[in-house]
PDB file of C-alpha atoms in Angstrom:
ATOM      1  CA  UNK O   1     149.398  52.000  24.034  1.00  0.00           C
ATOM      2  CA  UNK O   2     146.947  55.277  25.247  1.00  0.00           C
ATOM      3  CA  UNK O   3     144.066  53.980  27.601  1.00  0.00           C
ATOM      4  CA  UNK O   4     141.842  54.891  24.597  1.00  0.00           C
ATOM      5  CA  UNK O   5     143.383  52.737  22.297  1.00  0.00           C
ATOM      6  CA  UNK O   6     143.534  49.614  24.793  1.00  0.00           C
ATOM      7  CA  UNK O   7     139.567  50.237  25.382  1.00  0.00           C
ATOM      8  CA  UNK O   8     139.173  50.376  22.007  1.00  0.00           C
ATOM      9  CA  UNK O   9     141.056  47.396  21.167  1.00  0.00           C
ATOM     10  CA  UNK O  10     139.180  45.008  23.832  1.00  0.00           C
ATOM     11  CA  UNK O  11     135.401  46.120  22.435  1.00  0.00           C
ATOM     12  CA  UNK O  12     136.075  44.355  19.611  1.00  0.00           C
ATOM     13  CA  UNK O  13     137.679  41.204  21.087  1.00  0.00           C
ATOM     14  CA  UNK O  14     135.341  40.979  23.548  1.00  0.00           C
ATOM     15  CA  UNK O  15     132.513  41.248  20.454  1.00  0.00           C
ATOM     16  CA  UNK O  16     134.245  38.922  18.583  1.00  0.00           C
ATOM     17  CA  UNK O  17     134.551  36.341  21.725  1.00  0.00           C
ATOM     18  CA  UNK O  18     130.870  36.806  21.900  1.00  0.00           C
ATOM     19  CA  UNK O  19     130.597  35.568  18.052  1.00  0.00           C
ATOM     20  CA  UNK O  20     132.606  33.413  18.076  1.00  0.00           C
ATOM     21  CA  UNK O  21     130.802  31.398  21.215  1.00  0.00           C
ATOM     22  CA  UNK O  22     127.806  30.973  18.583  1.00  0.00           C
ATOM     23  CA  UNK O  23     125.447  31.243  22.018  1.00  0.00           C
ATOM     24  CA  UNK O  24     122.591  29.606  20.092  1.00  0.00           C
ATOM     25  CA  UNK O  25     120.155  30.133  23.583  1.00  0.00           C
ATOM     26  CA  UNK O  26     121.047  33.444  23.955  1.00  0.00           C
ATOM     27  CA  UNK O  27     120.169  34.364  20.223  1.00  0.00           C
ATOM     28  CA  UNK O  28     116.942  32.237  20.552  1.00  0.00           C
ATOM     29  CA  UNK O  29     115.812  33.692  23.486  1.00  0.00           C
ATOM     30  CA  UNK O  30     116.272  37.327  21.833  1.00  0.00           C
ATOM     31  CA  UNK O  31     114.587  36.504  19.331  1.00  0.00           C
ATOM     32  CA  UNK O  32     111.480  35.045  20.452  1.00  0.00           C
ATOM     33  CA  UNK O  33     111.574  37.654  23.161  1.00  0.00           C
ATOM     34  CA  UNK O  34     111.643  40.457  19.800  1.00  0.00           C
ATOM     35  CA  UNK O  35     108.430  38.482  18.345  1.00  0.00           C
ATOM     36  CA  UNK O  36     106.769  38.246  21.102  1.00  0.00           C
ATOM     37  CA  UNK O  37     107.162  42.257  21.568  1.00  0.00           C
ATOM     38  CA  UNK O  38     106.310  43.137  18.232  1.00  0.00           C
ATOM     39  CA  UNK O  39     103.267  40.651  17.780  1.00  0.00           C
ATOM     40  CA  UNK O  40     102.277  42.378  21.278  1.00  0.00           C
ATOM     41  CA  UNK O  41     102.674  45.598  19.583  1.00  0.00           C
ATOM     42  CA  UNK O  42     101.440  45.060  16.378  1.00  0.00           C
ATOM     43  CA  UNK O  43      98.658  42.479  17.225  1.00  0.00           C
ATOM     44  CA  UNK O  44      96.719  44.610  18.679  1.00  0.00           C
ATOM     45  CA  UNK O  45      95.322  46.806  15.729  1.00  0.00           C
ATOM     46  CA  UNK O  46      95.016  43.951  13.457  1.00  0.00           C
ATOM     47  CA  UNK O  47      92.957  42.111  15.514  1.00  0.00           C
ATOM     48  CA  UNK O  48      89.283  42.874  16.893  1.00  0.00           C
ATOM     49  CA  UNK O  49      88.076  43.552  20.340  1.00  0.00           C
ATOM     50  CA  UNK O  50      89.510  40.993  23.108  1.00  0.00           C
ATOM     51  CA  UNK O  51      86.690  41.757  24.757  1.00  0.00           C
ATOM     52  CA  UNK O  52      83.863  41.657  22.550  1.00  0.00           C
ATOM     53  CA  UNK O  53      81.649  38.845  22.791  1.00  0.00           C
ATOM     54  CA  UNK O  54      79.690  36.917  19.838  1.00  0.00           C
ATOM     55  CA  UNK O  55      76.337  35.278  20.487  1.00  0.00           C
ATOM     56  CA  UNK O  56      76.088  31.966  19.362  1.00  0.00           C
ATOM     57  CA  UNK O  57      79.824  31.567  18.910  1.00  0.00           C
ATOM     58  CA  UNK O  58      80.948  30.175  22.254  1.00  0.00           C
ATOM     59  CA  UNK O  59      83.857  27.440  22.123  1.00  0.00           C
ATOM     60  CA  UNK O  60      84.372  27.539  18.382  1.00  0.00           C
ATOM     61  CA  UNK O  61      87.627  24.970  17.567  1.00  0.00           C
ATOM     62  CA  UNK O  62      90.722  27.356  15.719  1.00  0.00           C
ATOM     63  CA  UNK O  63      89.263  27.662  12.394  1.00  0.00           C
ATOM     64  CA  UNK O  64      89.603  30.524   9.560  1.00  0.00           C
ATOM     65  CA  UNK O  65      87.775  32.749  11.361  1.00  0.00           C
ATOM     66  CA  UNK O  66      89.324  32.354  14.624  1.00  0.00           C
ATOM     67  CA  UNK O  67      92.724  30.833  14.504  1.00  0.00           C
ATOM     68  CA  UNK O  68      92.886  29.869  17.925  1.00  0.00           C
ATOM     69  CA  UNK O  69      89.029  29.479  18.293  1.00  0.00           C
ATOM     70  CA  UNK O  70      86.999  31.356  20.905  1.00  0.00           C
ATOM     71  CA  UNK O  71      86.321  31.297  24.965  1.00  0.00           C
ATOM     72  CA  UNK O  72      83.168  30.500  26.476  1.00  0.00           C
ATOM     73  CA  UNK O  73      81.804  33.611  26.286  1.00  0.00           C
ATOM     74  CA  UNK O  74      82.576  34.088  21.939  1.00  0.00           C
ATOM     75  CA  UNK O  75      85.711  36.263  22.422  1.00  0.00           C
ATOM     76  CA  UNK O  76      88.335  35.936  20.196  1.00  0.00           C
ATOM     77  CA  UNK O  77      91.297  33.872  21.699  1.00  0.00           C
ATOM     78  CA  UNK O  78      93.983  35.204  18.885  1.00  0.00           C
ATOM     79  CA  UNK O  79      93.270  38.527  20.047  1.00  0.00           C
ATOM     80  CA  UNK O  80      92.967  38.190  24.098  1.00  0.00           C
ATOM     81  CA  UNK O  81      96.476  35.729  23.917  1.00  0.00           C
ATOM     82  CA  UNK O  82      97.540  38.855  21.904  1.00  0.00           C
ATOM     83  CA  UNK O  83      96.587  41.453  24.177  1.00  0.00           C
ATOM     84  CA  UNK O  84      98.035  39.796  26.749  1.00  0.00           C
ATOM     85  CA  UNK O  85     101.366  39.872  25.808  1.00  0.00           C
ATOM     86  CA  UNK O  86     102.119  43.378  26.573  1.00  0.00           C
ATOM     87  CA  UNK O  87     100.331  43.102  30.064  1.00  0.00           C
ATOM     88  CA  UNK O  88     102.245  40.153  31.004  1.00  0.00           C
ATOM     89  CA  UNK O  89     105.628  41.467  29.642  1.00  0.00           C
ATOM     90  CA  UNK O  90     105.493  44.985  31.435  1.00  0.00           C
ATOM     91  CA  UNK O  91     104.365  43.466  34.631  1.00  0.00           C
ATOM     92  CA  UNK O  92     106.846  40.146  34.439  1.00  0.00           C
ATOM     93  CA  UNK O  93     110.379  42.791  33.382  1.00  0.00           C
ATOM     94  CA  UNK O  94     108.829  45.501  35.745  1.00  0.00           C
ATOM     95  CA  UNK O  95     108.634  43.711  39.375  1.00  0.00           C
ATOM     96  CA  UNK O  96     111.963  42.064  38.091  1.00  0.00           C
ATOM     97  CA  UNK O  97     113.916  45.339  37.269  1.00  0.00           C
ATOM     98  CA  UNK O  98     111.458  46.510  40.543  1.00  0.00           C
ATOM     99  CA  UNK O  99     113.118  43.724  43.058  1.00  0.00           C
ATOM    100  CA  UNK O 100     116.476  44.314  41.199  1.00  0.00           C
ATOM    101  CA  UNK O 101     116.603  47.780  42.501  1.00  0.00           C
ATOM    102  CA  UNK O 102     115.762  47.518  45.575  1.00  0.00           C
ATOM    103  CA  UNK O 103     117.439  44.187  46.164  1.00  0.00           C
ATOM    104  CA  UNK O 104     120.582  45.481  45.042  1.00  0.00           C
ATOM    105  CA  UNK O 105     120.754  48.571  46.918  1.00  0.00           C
ATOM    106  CA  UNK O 106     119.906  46.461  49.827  1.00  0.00           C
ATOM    107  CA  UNK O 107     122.653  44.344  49.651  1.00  0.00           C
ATOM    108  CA  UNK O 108     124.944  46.983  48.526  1.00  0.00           C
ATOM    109  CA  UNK O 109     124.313  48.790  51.895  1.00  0.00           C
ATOM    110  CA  UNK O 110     124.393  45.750  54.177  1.00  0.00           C
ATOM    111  CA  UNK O 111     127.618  44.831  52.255  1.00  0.00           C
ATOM    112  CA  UNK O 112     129.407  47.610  52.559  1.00  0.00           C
ATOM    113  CA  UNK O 113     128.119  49.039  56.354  1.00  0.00           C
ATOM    114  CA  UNK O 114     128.087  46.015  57.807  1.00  0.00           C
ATOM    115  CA  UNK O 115     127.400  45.839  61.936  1.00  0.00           C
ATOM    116  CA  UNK O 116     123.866  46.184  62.878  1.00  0.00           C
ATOM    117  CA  UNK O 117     123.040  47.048  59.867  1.00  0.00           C
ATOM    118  CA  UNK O 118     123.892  44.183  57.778  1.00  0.00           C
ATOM    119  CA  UNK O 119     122.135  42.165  60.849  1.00  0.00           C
ATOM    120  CA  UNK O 120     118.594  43.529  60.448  1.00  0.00           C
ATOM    121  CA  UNK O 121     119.184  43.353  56.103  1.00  0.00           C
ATOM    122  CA  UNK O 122     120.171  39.662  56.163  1.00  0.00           C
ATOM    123  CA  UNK O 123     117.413  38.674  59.211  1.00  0.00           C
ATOM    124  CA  UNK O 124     115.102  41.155  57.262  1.00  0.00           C
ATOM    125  CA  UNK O 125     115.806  38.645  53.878  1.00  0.00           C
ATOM    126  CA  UNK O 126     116.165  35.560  55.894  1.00  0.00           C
ATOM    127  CA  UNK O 127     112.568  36.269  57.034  1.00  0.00           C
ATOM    128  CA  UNK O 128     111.398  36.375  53.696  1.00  0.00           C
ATOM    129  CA  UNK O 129     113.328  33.395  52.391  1.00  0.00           C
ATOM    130  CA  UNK O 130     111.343  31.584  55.172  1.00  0.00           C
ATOM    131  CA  UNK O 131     108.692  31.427  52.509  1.00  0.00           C
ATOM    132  CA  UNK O 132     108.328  30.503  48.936  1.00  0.00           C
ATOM    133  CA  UNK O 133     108.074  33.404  46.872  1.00  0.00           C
ATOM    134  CA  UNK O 134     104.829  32.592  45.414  1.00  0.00           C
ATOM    135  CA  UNK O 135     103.532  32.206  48.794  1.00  0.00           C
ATOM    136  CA  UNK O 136     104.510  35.345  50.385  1.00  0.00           C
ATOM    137  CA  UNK O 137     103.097  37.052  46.945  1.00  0.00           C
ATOM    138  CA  UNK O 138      99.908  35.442  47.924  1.00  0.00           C
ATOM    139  CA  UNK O 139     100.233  36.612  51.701  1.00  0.00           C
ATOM    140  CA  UNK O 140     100.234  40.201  50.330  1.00  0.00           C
ATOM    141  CA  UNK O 141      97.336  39.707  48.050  1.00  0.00           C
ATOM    142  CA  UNK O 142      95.575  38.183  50.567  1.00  0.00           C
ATOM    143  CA  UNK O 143      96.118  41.074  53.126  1.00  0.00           C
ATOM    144  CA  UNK O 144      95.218  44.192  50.889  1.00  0.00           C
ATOM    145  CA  UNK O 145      92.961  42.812  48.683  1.00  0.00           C
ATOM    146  CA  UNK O 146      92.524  42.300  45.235  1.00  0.00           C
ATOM    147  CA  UNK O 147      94.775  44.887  43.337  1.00  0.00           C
ATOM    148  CA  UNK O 148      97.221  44.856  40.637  1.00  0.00           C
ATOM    149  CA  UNK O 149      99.822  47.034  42.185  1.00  0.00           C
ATOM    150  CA  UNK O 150      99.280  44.851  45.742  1.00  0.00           C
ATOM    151  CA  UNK O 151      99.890  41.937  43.495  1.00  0.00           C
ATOM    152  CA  UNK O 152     103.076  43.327  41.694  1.00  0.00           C
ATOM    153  CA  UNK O 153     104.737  44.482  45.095  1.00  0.00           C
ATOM    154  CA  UNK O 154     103.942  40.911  46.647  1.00  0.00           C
ATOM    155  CA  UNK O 155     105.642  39.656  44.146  1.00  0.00           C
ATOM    156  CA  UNK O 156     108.553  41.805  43.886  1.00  0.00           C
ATOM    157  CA  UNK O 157     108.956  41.697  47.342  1.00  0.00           C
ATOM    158  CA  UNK O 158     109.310  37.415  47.016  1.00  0.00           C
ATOM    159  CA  UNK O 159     111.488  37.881  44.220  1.00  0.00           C
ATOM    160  CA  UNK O 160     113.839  40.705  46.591  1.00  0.00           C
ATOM    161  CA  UNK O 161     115.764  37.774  48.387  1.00  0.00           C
ATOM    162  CA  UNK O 162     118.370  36.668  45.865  1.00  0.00           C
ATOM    163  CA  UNK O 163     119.332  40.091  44.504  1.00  0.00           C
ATOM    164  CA  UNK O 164     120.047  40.934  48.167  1.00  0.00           C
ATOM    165  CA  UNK O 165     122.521  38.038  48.507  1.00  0.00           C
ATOM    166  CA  UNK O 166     123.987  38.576  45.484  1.00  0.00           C
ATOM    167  CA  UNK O 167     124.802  42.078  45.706  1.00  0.00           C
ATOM    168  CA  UNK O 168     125.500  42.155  49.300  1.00  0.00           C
ATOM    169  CA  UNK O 169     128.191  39.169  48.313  1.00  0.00           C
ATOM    170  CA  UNK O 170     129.757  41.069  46.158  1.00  0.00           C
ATOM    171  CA  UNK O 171     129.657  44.166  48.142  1.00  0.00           C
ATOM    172  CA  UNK O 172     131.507  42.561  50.363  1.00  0.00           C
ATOM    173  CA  UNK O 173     134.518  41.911  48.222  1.00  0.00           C
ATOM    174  CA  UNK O 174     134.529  45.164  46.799  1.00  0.00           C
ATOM    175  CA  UNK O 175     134.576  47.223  49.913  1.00  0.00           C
ATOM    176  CA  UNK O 176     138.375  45.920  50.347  1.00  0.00           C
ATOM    177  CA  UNK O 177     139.588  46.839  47.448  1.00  0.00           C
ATOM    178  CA  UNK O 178     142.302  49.576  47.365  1.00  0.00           C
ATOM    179  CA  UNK O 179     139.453  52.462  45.743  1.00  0.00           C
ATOM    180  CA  UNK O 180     137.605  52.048  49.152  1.00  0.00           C
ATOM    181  CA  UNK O 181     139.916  54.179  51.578  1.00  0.00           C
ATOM    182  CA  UNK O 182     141.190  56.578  47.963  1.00  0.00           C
ATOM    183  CA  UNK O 183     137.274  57.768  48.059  1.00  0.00           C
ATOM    184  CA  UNK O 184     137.002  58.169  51.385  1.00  0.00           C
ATOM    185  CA  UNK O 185     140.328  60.209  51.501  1.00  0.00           C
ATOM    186  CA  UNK O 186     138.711  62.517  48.881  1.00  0.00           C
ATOM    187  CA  UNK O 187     135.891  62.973  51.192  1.00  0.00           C
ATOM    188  CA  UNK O 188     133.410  60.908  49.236  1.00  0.00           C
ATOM    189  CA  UNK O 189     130.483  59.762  52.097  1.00  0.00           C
ATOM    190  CA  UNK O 190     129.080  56.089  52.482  1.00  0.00           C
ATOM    191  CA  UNK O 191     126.573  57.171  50.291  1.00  0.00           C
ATOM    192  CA  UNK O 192     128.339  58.378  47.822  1.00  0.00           C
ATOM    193  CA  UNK O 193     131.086  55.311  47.548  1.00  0.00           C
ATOM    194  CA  UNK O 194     127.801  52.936  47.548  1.00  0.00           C
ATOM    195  CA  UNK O 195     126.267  54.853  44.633  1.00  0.00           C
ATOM    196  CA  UNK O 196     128.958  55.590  43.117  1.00  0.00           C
ATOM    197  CA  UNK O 197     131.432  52.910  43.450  1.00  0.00           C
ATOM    198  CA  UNK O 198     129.726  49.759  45.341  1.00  0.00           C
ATOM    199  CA  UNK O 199     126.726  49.610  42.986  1.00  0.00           C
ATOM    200  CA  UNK O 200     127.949  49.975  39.424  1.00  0.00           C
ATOM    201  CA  UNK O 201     130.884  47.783  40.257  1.00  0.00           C
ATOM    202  CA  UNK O 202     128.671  44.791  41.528  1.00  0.00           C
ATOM    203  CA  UNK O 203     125.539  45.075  39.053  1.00  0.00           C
ATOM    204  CA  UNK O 204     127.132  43.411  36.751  1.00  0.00           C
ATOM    205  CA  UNK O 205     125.377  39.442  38.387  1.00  0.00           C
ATOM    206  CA  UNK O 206     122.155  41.068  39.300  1.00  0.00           C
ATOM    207  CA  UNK O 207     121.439  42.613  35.806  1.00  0.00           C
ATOM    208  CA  UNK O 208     121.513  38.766  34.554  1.00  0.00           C
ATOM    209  CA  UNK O 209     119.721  37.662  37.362  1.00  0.00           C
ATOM    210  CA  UNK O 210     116.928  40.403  36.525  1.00  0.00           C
ATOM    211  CA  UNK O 211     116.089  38.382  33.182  1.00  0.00           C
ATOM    212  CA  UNK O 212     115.631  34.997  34.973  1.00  0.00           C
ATOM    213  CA  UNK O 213     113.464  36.859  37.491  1.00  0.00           C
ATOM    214  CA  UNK O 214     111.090  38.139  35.114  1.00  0.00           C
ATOM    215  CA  UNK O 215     110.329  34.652  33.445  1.00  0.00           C
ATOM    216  CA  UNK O 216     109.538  33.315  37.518  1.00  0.00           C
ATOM    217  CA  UNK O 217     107.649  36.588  38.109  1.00  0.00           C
ATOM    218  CA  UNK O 218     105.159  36.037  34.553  1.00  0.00           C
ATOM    219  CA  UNK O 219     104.597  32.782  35.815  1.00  0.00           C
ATOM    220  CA  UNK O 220     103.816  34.019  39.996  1.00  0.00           C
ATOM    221  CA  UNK O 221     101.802  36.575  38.136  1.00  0.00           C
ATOM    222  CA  UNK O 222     100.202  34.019  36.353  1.00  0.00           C
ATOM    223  CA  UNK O 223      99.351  31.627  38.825  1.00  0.00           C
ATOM    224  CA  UNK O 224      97.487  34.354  41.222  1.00  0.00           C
ATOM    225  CA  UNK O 225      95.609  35.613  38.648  1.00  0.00           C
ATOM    226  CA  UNK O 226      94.666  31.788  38.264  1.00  0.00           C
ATOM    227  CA  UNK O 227      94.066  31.849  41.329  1.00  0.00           C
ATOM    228  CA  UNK O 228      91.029  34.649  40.921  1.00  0.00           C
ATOM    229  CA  UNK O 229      93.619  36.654  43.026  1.00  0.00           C
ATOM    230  CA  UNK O 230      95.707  38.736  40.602  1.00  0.00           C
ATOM    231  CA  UNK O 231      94.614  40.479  37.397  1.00  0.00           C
ATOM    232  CA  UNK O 232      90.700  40.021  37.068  1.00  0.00           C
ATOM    233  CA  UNK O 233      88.670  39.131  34.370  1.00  0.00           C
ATOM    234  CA  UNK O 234      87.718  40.451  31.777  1.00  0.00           C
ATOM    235  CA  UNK O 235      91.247  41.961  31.247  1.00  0.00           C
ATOM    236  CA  UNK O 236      92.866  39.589  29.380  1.00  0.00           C
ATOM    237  CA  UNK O 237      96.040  37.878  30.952  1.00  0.00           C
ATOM    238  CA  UNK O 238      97.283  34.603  30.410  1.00  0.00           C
ATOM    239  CA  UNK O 239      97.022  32.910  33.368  1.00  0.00           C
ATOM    240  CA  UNK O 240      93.177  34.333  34.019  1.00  0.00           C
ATOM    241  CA  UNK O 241      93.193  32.782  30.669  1.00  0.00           C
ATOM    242  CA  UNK O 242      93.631  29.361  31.335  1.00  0.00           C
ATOM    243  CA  UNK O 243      91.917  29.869  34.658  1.00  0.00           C
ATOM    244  CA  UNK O 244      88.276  30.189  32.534  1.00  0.00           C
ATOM    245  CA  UNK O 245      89.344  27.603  30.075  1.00  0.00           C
ATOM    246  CA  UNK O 246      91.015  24.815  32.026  1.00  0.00           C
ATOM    247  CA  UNK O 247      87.646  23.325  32.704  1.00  0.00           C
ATOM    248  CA  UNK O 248      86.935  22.509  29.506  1.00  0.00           C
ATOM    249  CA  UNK O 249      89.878  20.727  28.983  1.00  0.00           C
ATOM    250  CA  UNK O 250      87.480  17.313  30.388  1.00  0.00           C
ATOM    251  CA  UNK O 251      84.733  18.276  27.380  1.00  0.00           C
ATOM    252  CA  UNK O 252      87.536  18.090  24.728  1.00  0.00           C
ATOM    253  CA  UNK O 253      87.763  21.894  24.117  1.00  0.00           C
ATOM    254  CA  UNK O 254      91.719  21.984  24.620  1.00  0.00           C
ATOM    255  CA  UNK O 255      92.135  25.741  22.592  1.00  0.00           C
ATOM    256  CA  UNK O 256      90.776  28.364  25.589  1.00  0.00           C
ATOM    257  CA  UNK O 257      93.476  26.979  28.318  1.00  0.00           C
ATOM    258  CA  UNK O 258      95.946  25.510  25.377  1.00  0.00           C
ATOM    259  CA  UNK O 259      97.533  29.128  23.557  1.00  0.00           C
ATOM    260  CA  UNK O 260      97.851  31.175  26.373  1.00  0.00           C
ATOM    261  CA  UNK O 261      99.550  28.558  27.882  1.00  0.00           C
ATOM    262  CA  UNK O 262     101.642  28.335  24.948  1.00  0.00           C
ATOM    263  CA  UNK O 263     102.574  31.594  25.091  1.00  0.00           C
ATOM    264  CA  UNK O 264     103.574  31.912  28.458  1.00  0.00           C
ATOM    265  CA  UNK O 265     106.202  29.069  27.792  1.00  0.00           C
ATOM    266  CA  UNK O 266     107.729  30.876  24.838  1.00  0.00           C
ATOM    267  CA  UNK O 267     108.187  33.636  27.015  1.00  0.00           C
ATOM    268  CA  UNK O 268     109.294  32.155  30.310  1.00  0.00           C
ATOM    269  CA  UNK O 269     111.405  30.077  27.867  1.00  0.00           C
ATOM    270  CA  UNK O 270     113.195  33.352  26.265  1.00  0.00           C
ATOM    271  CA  UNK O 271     113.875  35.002  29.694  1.00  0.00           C
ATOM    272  CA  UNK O 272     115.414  31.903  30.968  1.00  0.00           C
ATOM    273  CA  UNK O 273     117.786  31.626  27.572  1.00  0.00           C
ATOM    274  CA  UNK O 274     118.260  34.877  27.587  1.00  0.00           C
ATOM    275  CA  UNK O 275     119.578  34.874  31.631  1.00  0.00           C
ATOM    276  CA  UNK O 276     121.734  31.532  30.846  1.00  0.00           C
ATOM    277  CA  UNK O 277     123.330  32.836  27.860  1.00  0.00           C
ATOM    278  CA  UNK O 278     124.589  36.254  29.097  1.00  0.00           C
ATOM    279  CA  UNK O 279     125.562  34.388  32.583  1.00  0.00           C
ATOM    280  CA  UNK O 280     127.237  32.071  30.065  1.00  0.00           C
ATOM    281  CA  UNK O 281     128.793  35.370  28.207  1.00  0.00           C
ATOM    282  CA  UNK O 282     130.099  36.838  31.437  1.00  0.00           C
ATOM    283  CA  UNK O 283     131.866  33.993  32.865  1.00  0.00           C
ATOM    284  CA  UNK O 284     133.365  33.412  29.460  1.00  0.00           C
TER     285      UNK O 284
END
């Protein structure tokens, strides 16, 4: 049997396998990850204003007009929780795929150099394991200021330390396999063999690990802007969100702290399905 036919034979097994499993959390968490896209996409221009404020219509329970009631101030909650979606989502998947990248490489490069190298990676990441990576997020913030981007690289740098293990684990089992010394008598460089060969050979773990990440990075995101240290009102975000309306939680008005809490579960909940089910997948 031609290479070609043997590839083409184990797609469809491999498919099938994946079928067959019936990976109910990996289907669930792709699909409320799709509706949570497309009511972030669509929601949008359906809805009114997030920002706009109503006199006289502060704190109104979900009702007809407002389905999930309004905030203090007589903005719509429906359409901030909405508008928040897409804000959340880029930043949550982009400081994952962020520490993903330049975890792995990282780890690819301690892994496969080695020496003094690999020393100052691995004290470099033990360093920032030292702290929580909520913590060290907050360390960042704290130090340049107020900022969305300072917030996003604190938190991709305290979400770096377990893509660096990984890959730099598996780097170091590649790097004796037999292709090793073949590239390097065809005169490819380290840089070349890590790029070429080291890195797409050991992506494989961190690419599953990147979903997890992004559920952990929503909620660090969440929690500084909580905080009054991440995103700042009156952009809407879910955890600034429930930072205005927790307080009213003790006069009975549950709604302003209740849906974008809600919705921050349903999509930490469909990153961590989604993770578990392809690591599930992979090791199947």
């Amino acid at each position: 049997m031609t290479t070609a036919r043997m590839l083409a034979s184990a797609r469809p097994r491999r498919l099938a396998r994946l079928r067959g499993r019936g990976d109910l959390g990996l289907r669930l968490g792709l699909l409320l990850l799709a509706v949570l896209v497309l009511i972030g996409l669509v929601g949008p221009l359906l809805l009114p204003d997030p920002n706009a404020t109503a006199a006289g219509q502060s704190l109104l329970p979900p009702g007809p007009d407002h389905l999930f009631g309004t905030d203090r101030y007589g903005r719509d909650l429906l359409a901030r929780t909405v508008a928040a979606i897409r804000l959340d989502l880029v930043l949550g998947i982009g400081v994952a795929v962020a520490a993903m990248l330049l975890g792995s490489l990282l780890g690819a490069v301690a892994g496969y150099l080695g020496g003094i190298v690999d020393e100052v990676v691995m004290r470099f990441t033990d360093a920032l394991l030292a702290f929580p990576g909520f913590v060290l997020a907050l360390m960042v913030v704290a130090f340049t200021g107020n900022s969305l981007v300072f917030m996003a690289v604190g938190v991709t740098i305290g979400s770096m330390p377990h893509f660096i293990r990984l890959s730099r684990a598996r780097a170091l089992s590649e790097r004796e396999l037999d292709y090793i010394p073949a590239s390097k008598l065809a005169g490819s460089g380290s840089g070349g063999i890590i790029f070429g060969h080291i890195m797409p050979n050991t992506i494989g773990a961190p690419l599953i690990q990147t979903t997890v990440t992004a559920g952990w990075a929503i909620l660090d995101i969440a929690a500084l802007s909580f905080l009054g240290v991440g995103v700042q009102p009156p952009t809407a975000e879910w955890g600034t969100m429930i930072s205005e309306g927790y307080s009213e939680i003790l006069t009975g008005k549950w709604w302003p702290a209740f849906f974008p809490g809600l919705f921050m579960l349903i999509a930490v909940l469909a990153f961590q399905l989604i993770g578990d089910g392809l690591s599930k997948w992979k090791n199947s």
